[in-house]
Every structure is written in structure tokens, then in C-alpha cells.
Short mmCIF file of C-alpha atoms in Angstrom, two decimals:
data_model
loop_
_atom_site.label_atom_id
_atom_site.label_comp_id
_atom_site.label_asym_id
_atom_site.label_seq_id
_atom_site.Cartn_x
_atom_site.Cartn_y
_atom_site.Cartn_z
CA MET A 307 0.00 0.00 0.00
CA ARG A 308 1.25 3.49 -0.86
CA ILE A 309 -0.31 6.81 0.10
CA ARG A 310 0.22 10.49 -0.54
CA VAL A 311 -0.98 13.80 0.89
CA ASP A 312 -2.22 16.35 -1.62
CA PRO A 313 -0.53 19.59 -0.45
CA ASP A 314 -3.16 21.67 -2.26
CA LYS A 315 -5.96 20.10 -0.22
CA CYS A 316 -4.28 19.74 3.18
CA THR A 317 -5.13 22.65 5.48
CA GLY A 318 -3.50 21.26 8.59
CA HIS A 319 -6.22 19.56 10.64
CA ALA A 320 -3.48 17.06 11.60
CA ARG A 321 -5.98 14.25 12.05
CA CYS A 322 -3.66 11.91 10.10
CA TYR A 323 -0.72 12.68 12.33
CA GLY A 324 -2.86 12.15 15.42
CA LEU A 325 -4.10 8.78 14.19
CA ALA A 326 -0.92 7.48 12.56
CA PRO A 327 2.21 9.39 13.58
CA GLU A 328 4.26 6.53 12.14
CA LEU A 329 3.05 7.38 8.65
CA PHE A 330 2.81 11.16 8.63
CA ASP A 331 4.76 14.22 9.63
CA VAL A 332 3.48 17.78 9.98
CA ASP A 333 5.55 20.90 9.48
CA ASP A 334 5.46 24.13 11.50
CA TYR A 335 2.59 25.39 9.36
CA GLY A 336 0.48 22.29 9.86
CA LEU A 337 1.04 20.85 6.43
CA SER A 338 1.12 17.05 6.47
CA SER A 339 3.39 14.84 4.43
CA VAL A 340 3.97 11.11 4.27
CA VAL A 341 7.12 9.63 5.75
CA GLY A 342 9.23 7.09 3.92
CA GLY A 343 7.94 8.05 0.50
CA GLY A 344 4.42 6.95 1.38
CA ALA A 345 5.09 3.22 1.56
CA VAL A 346 2.84 1.73 4.24
CA PRO A 347 4.10 -1.33 6.13
CA VAL A 348 1.51 -4.14 6.12
CA GLU A 349 0.96 -3.88 9.87
CA LEU A 350 0.07 -0.17 9.53
CA GLU A 351 -2.39 -0.49 6.66
CA ASP A 352 -5.40 -0.25 8.96
CA LYS A 353 -4.02 2.92 10.45
CA ALA A 354 -3.44 4.36 6.98
CA ARG A 355 -7.07 3.62 6.06
CA LEU A 356 -8.23 5.24 9.29
CA ALA A 357 -6.23 8.35 8.43
CA ILE A 358 -7.68 8.46 4.91
CA ALA A 359 -11.22 8.07 6.26
CA ASN A 360 -10.86 10.86 8.81
CA CYS A 361 -9.25 13.63 6.79
CA PRO A 362 -11.83 16.44 6.66
CA GLU A 363 -10.27 17.78 3.46
CA TYR A 364 -10.07 14.44 1.60
CA ALA A 365 -6.38 15.23 1.15
CA ILE A 366 -4.96 11.71 1.59
CA GLU A 367 -5.19 9.17 -1.18
CA GLU A 368 -4.11 5.62 -1.73
CA LEU A 369 -1.91 5.29 -4.79
CA PRO A 370 -2.47 2.48 -7.28
CA ASP A 371 0.11 -0.33 -7.10
CA MET B 688 -29.67 37.64 28.56
CA ALA B 689 -29.97 38.21 24.87
CA ASN B 690 -32.75 40.34 23.45
CA THR B 691 -34.96 37.97 21.60
CA THR B 692 -38.58 37.57 20.61
CA PRO B 693 -40.23 34.19 20.12
CA VAL B 694 -39.55 32.30 16.90
CA GLU B 695 -42.46 30.70 15.09
CA HIS B 696 -40.80 29.76 11.82
CA TRP B 697 -37.25 28.56 12.13
CA ASP B 698 -36.87 28.28 8.35
CA THR B 699 -37.59 31.95 7.60
CA ASP B 700 -37.02 33.68 10.93
CA PHE B 701 -34.38 31.77 12.89
CA ASP B 702 -32.61 33.34 15.85
CA ILE B 703 -29.40 31.87 17.20
CA MET B 704 -29.82 33.93 20.38
CA ASN B 705 -33.22 32.39 21.10
CA PRO B 706 -33.15 30.46 24.40
CA ALA B 707 -34.63 27.36 22.72
CA TYR B 708 -31.80 27.40 20.17
CA VAL B 709 -29.16 27.95 22.81
CA ALA B 710 -30.53 25.09 24.92
CA ASP B 711 -31.04 22.61 22.07
CA PRO B 712 -29.96 23.66 18.58
CA PHE B 713 -29.70 20.00 17.53
CA SER B 714 -33.41 19.29 17.12
CA ILE B 715 -33.84 22.59 15.25
CA TRP B 716 -31.07 21.67 12.78
CA ASP B 717 -32.51 18.16 12.38
CA GLU B 718 -35.89 19.61 11.44
CA LEU B 719 -34.39 22.23 9.11
CA ARG B 720 -32.23 19.66 7.32
CA LYS B 721 -35.43 17.84 6.36
CA THR B 722 -37.59 20.84 5.49
CA CYS B 723 -35.33 23.79 4.63
CA PRO B 724 -31.63 22.92 4.73
CA VAL B 725 -30.50 26.52 4.26
CA ALA B 726 -32.64 28.65 6.57
CA HIS B 727 -32.91 32.42 6.51
CA THR B 728 -33.62 35.26 8.88
CA ASP B 729 -33.87 39.03 8.69
CA ARG B 730 -33.15 39.47 12.36
CA ARG B 731 -29.89 41.42 12.78
CA GLY B 732 -29.62 41.70 9.00
CA SER B 733 -30.22 39.17 6.25
CA THR B 734 -28.49 35.96 7.36
CA TRP B 735 -28.45 32.37 6.12
CA LEU B 736 -28.06 29.21 8.17
CA PRO B 737 -26.95 26.05 6.35
CA THR B 738 -27.46 22.80 8.23
CA ARG B 739 -26.05 20.12 5.90
CA TYR B 740 -22.43 18.97 6.08
CA GLN B 741 -21.70 19.26 2.38
CA ASP B 742 -23.24 22.73 2.11
CA VAL B 743 -21.21 24.08 5.02
CA VAL B 744 -17.99 22.62 3.59
CA ASP B 745 -18.74 24.00 0.11
CA LEU B 746 -19.42 27.45 1.55
CA ALA B 747 -16.20 27.37 3.57
CA HIS B 748 -14.18 26.56 0.46
CA ASP B 749 -15.70 29.30 -1.70
CA VAL B 750 -13.75 32.20 -0.22
CA GLU B 751 -14.43 34.39 -3.23
CA HIS B 752 -18.17 34.59 -2.72
CA PHE B 753 -18.06 34.17 1.05
CA SER B 754 -15.60 36.56 2.62
CA SER B 755 -14.31 36.60 6.18
CA ALA B 756 -14.45 40.40 6.30
CA GLU B 757 -17.33 40.09 8.77
CA ILE B 758 -17.31 37.08 11.02
CA THR B 759 -19.77 38.17 13.68
CA VAL B 760 -23.43 37.96 12.98
CA ILE B 761 -24.56 40.79 15.18
CA PRO B 762 -23.88 44.04 13.38
CA PHE B 763 -21.87 46.59 15.24
CA GLU B 764 -24.27 49.30 16.35
CA GLY B 765 -22.42 52.50 16.70
CA GLU B 766 -20.42 54.92 14.68
CA VAL B 767 -17.45 53.48 12.90
CA PRO B 768 -14.55 55.77 13.78
CA GLU B 769 -12.70 57.51 10.96
CA ASP B 770 -9.38 56.22 12.18
CA PRO B 771 -10.08 52.79 13.72
CA VAL B 772 -7.53 51.17 16.01
CA LEU B 773 -7.85 47.90 14.12
CA PRO B 774 -8.22 48.87 10.45
CA TYR B 775 -7.42 45.29 9.49
CA GLY B 776 -9.75 43.68 12.04
CA VAL B 777 -8.44 40.64 13.82
CA PRO B 778 -6.50 38.70 11.15
CA PRO B 779 -6.18 36.01 10.01
CA ILE B 780 -9.73 34.99 11.02
CA SER B 781 -11.32 38.21 9.80
CA ALA B 782 -9.20 38.49 6.66
CA ASP B 783 -9.22 37.15 3.14
CA PRO B 784 -6.07 36.41 1.15
CA PRO B 785 -3.51 37.93 0.86
CA LEU B 786 -3.64 39.49 4.39
CA HIS B 787 -5.02 36.19 5.68
CA THR B 788 -2.16 34.21 4.16
CA TRP B 789 0.78 36.05 5.68
CA THR B 790 -0.73 36.77 9.08
CA ARG B 791 -1.68 33.10 9.39
CA ARG B 792 1.85 32.08 8.45
CA LEU B 793 3.17 34.28 11.26
CA LEU B 794 0.89 32.64 13.76
CA LEU B 795 0.91 28.96 12.83
CA PRO B 796 4.39 27.98 14.12
CA TRP B 797 3.30 29.07 17.61
CA PHE B 798 0.55 26.45 17.49
CA SER B 799 2.37 23.67 15.66
CA HIS B 800 2.37 20.12 17.04
CA ARG B 801 5.90 20.49 18.32
CA ARG B 802 5.27 23.83 19.98
CA VAL B 803 2.00 22.68 21.53
CA ALA B 804 3.75 19.64 23.01
CA SER B 805 6.00 22.06 24.88
CA TYR B 806 2.93 23.70 26.50
CA GLU B 807 1.57 20.38 27.78
CA ALA B 808 3.48 20.09 31.06
CA THR B 809 2.41 23.52 32.32
CA THR B 810 -1.17 22.87 31.20
CA ARG B 811 -1.18 19.66 33.24
CA GLU B 812 0.23 21.41 36.30
CA LEU B 813 -2.47 24.03 35.96
CA CYS B 814 -5.22 21.39 35.78
CA ILE B 815 -3.81 19.59 38.82
CA LYS B 816 -3.80 22.83 40.79
CA LEU B 817 -7.37 23.62 39.81
CA VAL B 818 -8.57 20.16 40.88
CA ASP B 819 -6.65 20.60 44.16
CA GLY B 820 -8.79 23.66 44.76
CA PHE B 821 -12.11 21.83 44.95
CA ILE B 822 -11.52 18.09 45.20
CA TYR B 823 -11.94 17.92 48.99
CA SER B 824 -15.20 19.82 48.95
CA GLY B 825 -16.97 17.06 47.02
CA THR B 826 -18.57 19.57 44.70
CA ALA B 827 -17.50 21.88 41.89
CA ASP B 828 -18.71 23.84 38.93
CA ALA B 829 -17.02 21.87 36.16
CA ALA B 830 -17.49 24.82 33.80
CA GLY B 831 -16.75 27.82 36.03
CA ASP B 832 -14.20 26.35 38.44
CA TYR B 833 -12.35 24.24 35.90
CA ALA B 834 -13.03 24.51 32.15
CA GLN B 835 -13.19 28.30 32.18
CA GLN B 836 -9.91 28.60 34.09
CA ILE B 837 -7.69 26.56 31.77
CA PRO B 838 -7.41 28.00 28.22
CA VAL B 839 -7.15 31.62 29.34
CA ARG B 840 -4.09 30.85 31.45
CA VAL B 841 -2.42 28.79 28.73
CA ILE B 842 -3.00 31.55 26.18
CA ALA B 843 -1.74 34.21 28.61
CA GLY B 844 1.47 32.20 28.91
CA ILE B 845 1.89 32.03 25.12
CA LEU B 846 1.18 35.74 24.64
CA GLY B 847 3.46 36.57 27.55
CA VAL B 848 0.86 38.50 29.55
CA PRO B 849 0.21 38.02 33.28
CA ALA B 850 -1.90 34.95 34.06
CA GLU B 851 -3.06 36.77 37.21
CA LEU B 852 -5.20 38.91 34.94
CA SER B 853 -7.06 35.85 33.67
CA ASP B 854 -10.41 36.86 35.17
CA THR B 855 -10.12 40.27 33.50
CA PHE B 856 -9.31 38.63 30.15
CA THR B 857 -12.25 36.27 30.54
CA GLY B 858 -14.52 39.22 31.27
CA TRP B 859 -13.45 41.05 28.10
CA VAL B 860 -13.82 37.95 25.96
CA ARG B 861 -17.33 37.28 27.33
CA ASP B 862 -18.26 40.91 26.64
CA VAL B 863 -17.11 40.56 23.06
CA LEU B 864 -18.57 37.15 22.25
CA GLU B 865 -21.22 36.10 24.72
CA PHE B 866 -22.81 39.49 25.31
CA ALA B 867 -22.27 40.74 21.75
CA ASP B 868 -26.00 41.50 21.67
CA ASP B 869 -25.38 44.41 23.99
CA PRO B 870 -23.40 47.06 22.08
CA GLU B 871 -22.21 48.65 25.29
CA LEU B 872 -20.72 45.44 26.68
CA ARG B 873 -19.23 44.51 23.35
CA LEU B 874 -17.52 47.88 23.09
CA ARG B 875 -16.37 47.70 26.71
CA GLY B 876 -14.76 44.30 26.10
CA MET B 877 -13.02 45.30 22.90
CA GLU B 878 -11.77 48.61 24.32
CA GLY B 879 -10.45 46.92 27.45
CA LEU B 880 -8.64 44.37 25.41
CA ILE B 881 -7.11 46.78 22.93
CA THR B 882 -6.04 49.33 25.53
CA PHE B 883 -4.32 46.52 27.39
CA PHE B 884 -2.50 45.23 24.32
CA ILE B 885 -1.39 48.73 23.25
CA GLU B 886 0.38 49.03 26.59
CA GLU B 887 1.87 45.53 26.39
CA VAL B 888 3.09 46.13 22.86
CA GLY B 889 4.60 49.48 23.88
CA ARG B 890 6.71 47.82 26.55
CA ARG B 891 7.99 45.20 24.12
CA LYS B 892 9.28 47.76 21.65
CA THR B 893 12.33 48.29 23.82
CA GLN B 894 12.17 45.16 25.96
CA PRO B 895 11.19 42.23 23.77
CA GLY B 896 10.61 38.90 25.47
CA GLU B 897 10.36 35.33 24.23
CA ASP B 898 6.60 35.55 23.87
CA LEU B 899 4.22 35.60 20.91
CA LEU B 900 3.48 39.28 21.30
CA SER B 901 7.18 40.20 21.07
CA TYR B 902 7.64 37.86 18.15
CA LEU B 903 4.79 39.46 16.21
CA LEU B 904 6.07 42.94 16.94
CA HIS B 905 9.60 42.20 15.82
CA SER B 906 8.75 40.06 12.79
CA GLU B 907 9.39 41.16 9.25
CA VAL B 908 7.31 40.23 6.26
CA ASP B 909 8.86 40.83 2.85
CA GLY B 910 11.56 42.91 4.53
CA LEU B 911 9.09 45.20 6.29
CA PRO B 912 8.11 45.23 9.96
CA VAL B 913 4.55 44.16 10.76
CA GLU B 914 2.29 47.16 11.30
CA GLU B 915 1.39 47.68 14.92
CA SER B 916 -2.33 47.63 14.16
CA VAL B 917 -1.90 44.15 12.67
CA VAL B 918 0.02 43.02 15.76
CA LEU B 919 -2.81 44.32 17.95
CA GLY B 920 -5.44 42.61 15.80
CA VAL B 921 -3.66 39.26 15.83
CA ALA B 922 -3.07 39.50 19.60
CA ALA B 923 -6.74 40.31 20.22
CA LEU B 924 -7.74 37.35 18.07
CA VAL B 925 -5.45 34.94 19.90
CA LEU B 926 -6.98 35.93 23.22
CA ILE B 927 -10.59 36.00 22.04
CA ALA B 928 -10.41 32.82 20.00
CA GLY B 929 -8.23 30.97 22.45
CA VAL B 930 -10.41 31.42 25.49
CA ASP B 931 -14.15 31.00 24.96
CA THR B 932 -13.91 28.22 22.39
CA THR B 933 -11.76 25.67 24.18
CA TRP B 934 -13.38 26.45 27.51
CA SER B 935 -16.71 25.63 25.88
CA ALA B 936 -15.38 22.35 24.48
CA ILE B 937 -13.95 21.27 27.85
CA GLY B 938 -17.18 22.23 29.62
CA SER B 939 -19.40 20.39 27.12
CA SER B 940 -17.23 17.31 27.37
CA LEU B 941 -17.37 17.26 31.17
CA TRP B 942 -21.13 17.82 31.02
CA HIS B 943 -21.37 14.83 28.67
CA LEU B 944 -19.29 12.64 30.99
CA ALA B 945 -21.31 13.75 34.02
CA THR B 946 -24.51 12.69 32.28
CA HIS B 947 -23.16 9.56 30.52
CA PRO B 948 -21.45 7.40 33.15
CA GLU B 949 -20.89 4.58 30.66
CA ASP B 950 -18.70 6.83 28.52
CA ARG B 951 -16.93 8.16 31.57
CA ASP B 952 -16.16 4.65 32.84
CA ARG B 953 -14.91 3.62 29.44
CA LEU B 954 -12.44 6.50 29.23
CA ILE B 955 -11.11 5.56 32.64
CA ALA B 956 -10.82 1.86 31.81
CA GLU B 957 -9.34 2.45 28.34
CA PRO B 958 -7.03 5.46 28.34
CA ASP B 959 -6.05 4.56 24.75
CA ALA B 960 -9.60 5.46 23.73
CA MET B 961 -8.93 9.11 24.52
CA PRO B 962 -7.68 10.36 21.12
CA LEU B 963 -10.74 9.15 19.19
CA ALA B 964 -13.02 10.19 22.06
CA ILE B 965 -11.66 13.73 21.93
CA GLU B 966 -12.53 13.94 18.23
CA GLU B 967 -16.00 12.57 18.87
CA LEU B 968 -16.69 15.03 21.68
CA LEU B 969 -15.46 17.83 19.42
CA ARG B 970 -17.83 16.62 16.71
CA ALA B 971 -20.87 16.27 18.92
CA TYR B 972 -20.39 19.52 20.83
CA SER B 973 -18.56 21.76 18.36
CA PRO B 974 -18.63 25.22 19.91
CA VAL B 975 -17.85 27.58 17.05
CA THR B 976 -20.07 29.14 14.35
CA MET B 977 -18.26 31.94 12.53
CA ALA B 978 -19.98 33.99 9.83
CA ARG B 979 -19.12 34.90 6.25
CA LEU B 980 -20.07 37.97 4.24
CA VAL B 981 -21.59 37.41 0.78
CA THR B 982 -19.45 39.42 -1.67
CA GLU B 983 -21.75 39.36 -4.71
CA ASP B 984 -25.24 38.10 -5.50
CA VAL B 985 -25.11 34.34 -5.77
CA VAL B 986 -27.61 31.49 -5.79
CA PHE B 987 -26.56 28.76 -3.38
CA GLU B 988 -28.62 25.57 -3.23
CA GLY B 989 -31.55 27.52 -4.65
CA CYS B 990 -31.20 30.36 -2.16
CA PRO B 991 -30.83 33.84 -3.63
CA MET B 992 -28.03 35.25 -1.50
CA ARG B 993 -27.36 38.96 -1.89
CA ALA B 994 -24.12 40.86 -1.58
CA GLY B 995 -23.95 42.03 2.04
CA ASP B 996 -25.90 39.06 3.42
CA LYS B 997 -24.23 36.94 6.02
CA VAL B 998 -23.90 33.18 6.14
CA LEU B 999 -23.42 31.34 9.38
CA MET B 1000 -20.76 28.70 9.03
CA ASN B 1001 -22.74 26.12 10.94
CA PHE B 1002 -19.92 23.66 11.57
CA PRO B 1003 -21.70 22.35 14.69
CA GLY B 1004 -24.80 21.58 12.62
CA ALA B 1005 -22.73 20.02 9.82
CA ASN B 1006 -21.23 17.70 12.39
CA ARG B 1007 -24.71 16.41 13.29
CA ASP B 1008 -25.75 15.69 9.69
CA PRO B 1009 -26.88 12.04 9.38
CA GLU B 1010 -25.78 12.09 5.72
CA ALA B 1011 -22.20 12.52 6.89
CA PHE B 1012 -22.24 10.64 10.20
CA GLU B 1013 -23.97 7.42 11.09
CA ASP B 1014 -26.09 7.85 14.24
CA ALA B 1015 -25.10 11.51 14.12
CA ASP B 1016 -26.95 12.39 17.32
CA ARG B 1017 -25.24 9.67 19.34
CA VAL B 1018 -21.85 10.11 20.94
CA ILE B 1019 -19.83 7.05 19.92
CA LEU B 1020 -16.48 7.44 21.63
CA ASP B 1021 -14.57 5.21 19.23
CA ARG B 1022 -16.27 6.46 16.06
CA ALA B 1023 -13.85 5.36 13.31
CA LEU B 1024 -15.22 7.44 10.45
CA ASN B 1025 -15.27 11.00 11.68
CA ARG B 1026 -14.43 13.77 9.22
CA HIS B 1027 -15.74 16.36 11.62
CA VAL B 1028 -15.29 20.04 10.91
CA ALA B 1029 -15.29 21.37 14.47
CA PHE B 1030 -12.20 23.38 13.54
CA GLY B 1031 -13.68 24.55 10.27
CA SER B 1032 -12.81 23.57 6.75
CA GLY B 1033 -10.58 25.07 4.09
CA ILE B 1034 -8.09 27.91 4.48
CA HIS B 1035 -9.51 29.17 7.79
CA ARG B 1036 -9.02 25.87 9.61
CA CYS B 1037 -8.65 26.90 13.27
CA ALA B 1038 -5.03 27.98 13.74
CA GLY B 1039 -5.17 26.84 17.37
CA SER B 1040 -6.63 23.38 16.76
CA ASN B 1041 -3.55 21.54 18.04
CA LEU B 1042 -3.59 23.61 21.20
CA ALA B 1043 -7.33 23.12 21.73
CA ARG B 1044 -6.98 19.34 21.38
CA MET B 1045 -4.10 19.21 23.82
CA GLU B 1046 -5.96 21.31 26.38
CA LEU B 1047 -9.12 19.23 26.06
CA LYS B 1048 -7.17 15.98 26.41
CA VAL B 1049 -5.13 17.09 29.42
CA ALA B 1050 -8.17 18.66 31.11
CA LEU B 1051 -10.20 15.46 30.78
CA GLU B 1052 -7.28 13.20 31.78
CA GLU B 1053 -6.53 15.14 34.94
CA TRP B 1054 -10.19 15.45 35.93
CA LEU B 1055 -10.88 11.73 35.39
CA ARG B 1056 -7.67 10.65 37.15
CA ARG B 1057 -8.64 12.49 40.31
CA ILE B 1058 -12.44 12.52 40.08
CA PRO B 1059 -13.43 9.27 38.37
CA THR B 1060 -17.02 9.33 39.65
CA PHE B 1061 -19.15 12.45 39.41
CA ARG B 1062 -22.65 13.45 38.45
CA LEU B 1063 -24.74 16.57 38.06
CA ALA B 1064 -25.78 18.13 41.35
CA GLU B 1065 -29.50 17.84 41.94
CA GLY B 1066 -31.57 20.98 41.81
CA ASP B 1067 -28.72 23.15 40.58
CA GLU B 1068 -29.23 24.13 36.99
CA VAL B 1069 -26.82 23.69 34.08
CA THR B 1070 -26.75 26.84 31.97
CA TRP B 1071 -25.53 27.23 28.39
CA ALA B 1072 -24.21 30.21 26.47
CA GLY B 1073 -25.06 30.40 22.81
CA GLY B 1074 -24.71 32.66 19.86
CA GLN B 1075 -21.58 32.03 17.87
CA VAL B 1076 -19.76 30.06 20.56
CA ARG B 1077 -21.84 27.44 22.37
CA GLY B 1078 -20.86 25.85 25.64
CA PRO B 1079 -21.99 25.42 29.24
CA ARG B 1080 -21.34 28.25 31.66
CA HIS B 1081 -22.41 26.42 34.79
CA VAL B 1082 -22.09 22.64 35.29
CA PRO B 1083 -22.56 21.92 39.01
CA VAL B 1084 -21.34 18.42 39.82
CA VAL B 1085 -20.96 16.34 42.98
CA PHE B 1086 -18.44 13.62 43.70
CA PRO B 1087 -19.18 12.46 47.22
#
């Protein structure tokens, strides 16, 4: 599974970081980004889906394989 | 108490200051969503009230038609001075791009995740001290003695102004927000606040500290110092927005836990449930409803909105929309699908959201750790404040 954060949609709610700090980082302005190039370890896939489902700006997407 | 006359038709004549709305806006929104999802009123000027999640989000994202130039719904009654102290209002919340963009950029690092983490220890100490103050009496006002006391002191620390003045700050903020219906009180609050900040800013010109106020004053944007009136506006915003809102969220959450022992017991038994629970409490009891100003005639969802109308950004109502949330009127502490917009949506996402979350979490943790069993006191009434920030002002509880 691979994910990305759309920087044009992210407004810094930081829900993804709160739910899955292993997968996301946030900068000083609240903008989220994926860590490790967006590759999601198998054991964190549920967390990644939780983050996707909770972003109020629909800014996180799963990339096709 | 707000000046208000009875409402017969909520779809064409709603009133957010009406006691029925303040006490229970939820059933009014539920009804409107079914019959007239974007309601209207001519009270206090032509104003629209959307109640559906998608509508509120769409409105928040259309910053061209819906400006933040006026965010309060009650018009200011009085003469606008020729040379106002705050010609730019209280940016970034009351600004559109580009002023919004650069003032927000100045502010955000002070409320980043990392920075907020550094405020947590003092927030916890503060909560512990507050609980110390009433725990042996077996009774407390969870709103007045606890919730109300927390955010104002944390914000004072960030701004670098004396926490001992917290009650004064709270008074000004209530004048501005809660009693906005009374032009005299509103003016009194704003004048008190601005006079205070002018003095504080003056001192920092020659003696800057490590605080937010000093930082704003000595910042440069595009090689130019930030105008003092902008510094004053941002400082006023930080105090106003940082006090009433989070205090309301903490108070509502404690009220919920006092009246829902099963949720309270669950949070004590499963501390890991706290992060999702915080989001759910924020969803169910979102305090803040800012307004937008319609910039040009536009038809929205069939409603003919005119330039100069206002639109209430009903984020609390959006968060109760059954189209967006299953069992929207139920608090489900571990709700897994929760795209709530308690902190707004789009470019005006609450700049202090990380701080608010931390304060709410620490406040609940410290209360529950020391006072695991509590309930509403019998015969003593819970009171709510409404308008554009909703939360309880009096939550008498007992913990014998």
C-alpha cells in the first residue's frame, strides 16, 4: 500500500498525524506529508485507512500499485 | 440575557440567540435539514443558516463569494470611527487572502504540534492545581471552576501577559462574544482588550521577550516590519479565540461525561480510547459558528443570497448531519469514520486546533484521574451560552 498527501488540499487539521504518527509528519505550518515516501508497512495499513477516512479535506489518497 | 422575541418559523425567521436554540440547537437543525436545509432570517440583517455537512464545507471553500471580512453575525451598532484602532480587524480569522495568508503564516508555528507539546506540562500542572482547589469539597462547577480557568491561562502564557489577569481577560472575551447582543458590553470588552494590548506592545518595543506578542512585533514580512495595528489585531484574536472556544469544548465534554457514566467509565478503563473520544466530543459539541459575508449576489442551493448578506458557518450543525455521520446524534467514543469540521474547513481551519486538542485531552485526563465518579448536582441548573460560541457556563457536579 502506498499513500500520498495532496498539499493543495491539506489545510493542517493534523488528524492523520494524530491517528498514525508513524506514517505522517506535519511541518510548523500544519502541512502534512507522508514519511518514507508513502510506503505503508503491512501492519500499519489499517491505520493508513483510518487516516484516509478521517481527513476532513479528503487530502490523503491511496496510490495504485 | 440576549434580546430575543419568540420564533415561530425557524426556516424563515431563525434566531441563534433564542433560548430554545441555545438550549437545544440539535433538534432545530434536524428539522431544518429535512424541510429547509439553508434557513434564513432578517433578524440582525439578512443571514443564512446552512445545516447540511456538504453545504457548510462547500461554503467554507468558496472564499471568493463568502468573505471573512465580517465574522460576527450581530452588526456593530455605533459609529465606525474615521481612524479605527484595528483597520485590518483581527486577522487572520477576519481576513481574506492575501492578508489572511501572511498573518496566518506568522501565527501557525506558535501552534504547531511540536510547539504545543512544549505547552503540555504547564497545562497539566495548571489542571492539577485547579482540581486541588475543589476536590476535597466534594462539589464543583465543572465549567466555572475548571473549564473556564484553563485556556485563558495557557493563552496568557503564550502571549506573555500576566496569568493573574485571567479573570479580566475572561470578562473582556465574554463581553465581546457572549454578550455581543449588547453594544455597550461589546464595546467595553473590545476597548479593554485593545487598551491593554497597546500598553503591552509598547513595553515590548524596547524590551522584547520570548513571547508571541514580542515575536509578532519584531517580525518582518517581505523585509518590512509588521504594522502595529496588525500586531494588535492578531493578539486580540489569539486571546478572544483561544479562550471561549476551548473552555466551551472542555465544559461540554465534562457535562457529557457527568450525564453519561458509561462513557466516563470507558475512558477511565481504556485510556487509549482518549484520542478518538476527543474527536467525537469535538464533533458532537462543536462550539464555534463563525460567519461569512456574501461578496456578490449568488444562488446557493436555490437560495438567492445577496451581496452584504451573512452566512453562518454552521460547523456544529454540519457535524450532526446524518448524511455525513452514522447515528449523528449519538456520541460514539470510538467512532472510526469521523471527518468532523469542528475546527472549520478550508483555508480558515482553526489555527489553534492543536492547542485546543491538547488542552481538552489534558483537562479530561486530569479530571478523570482524580475525580473518576461524578454526576450533576440535583436541583442546581446547568446553563448554556449560545450565539456564535456554544458551551456550558455552569455545570454543578458532585463527587461524594
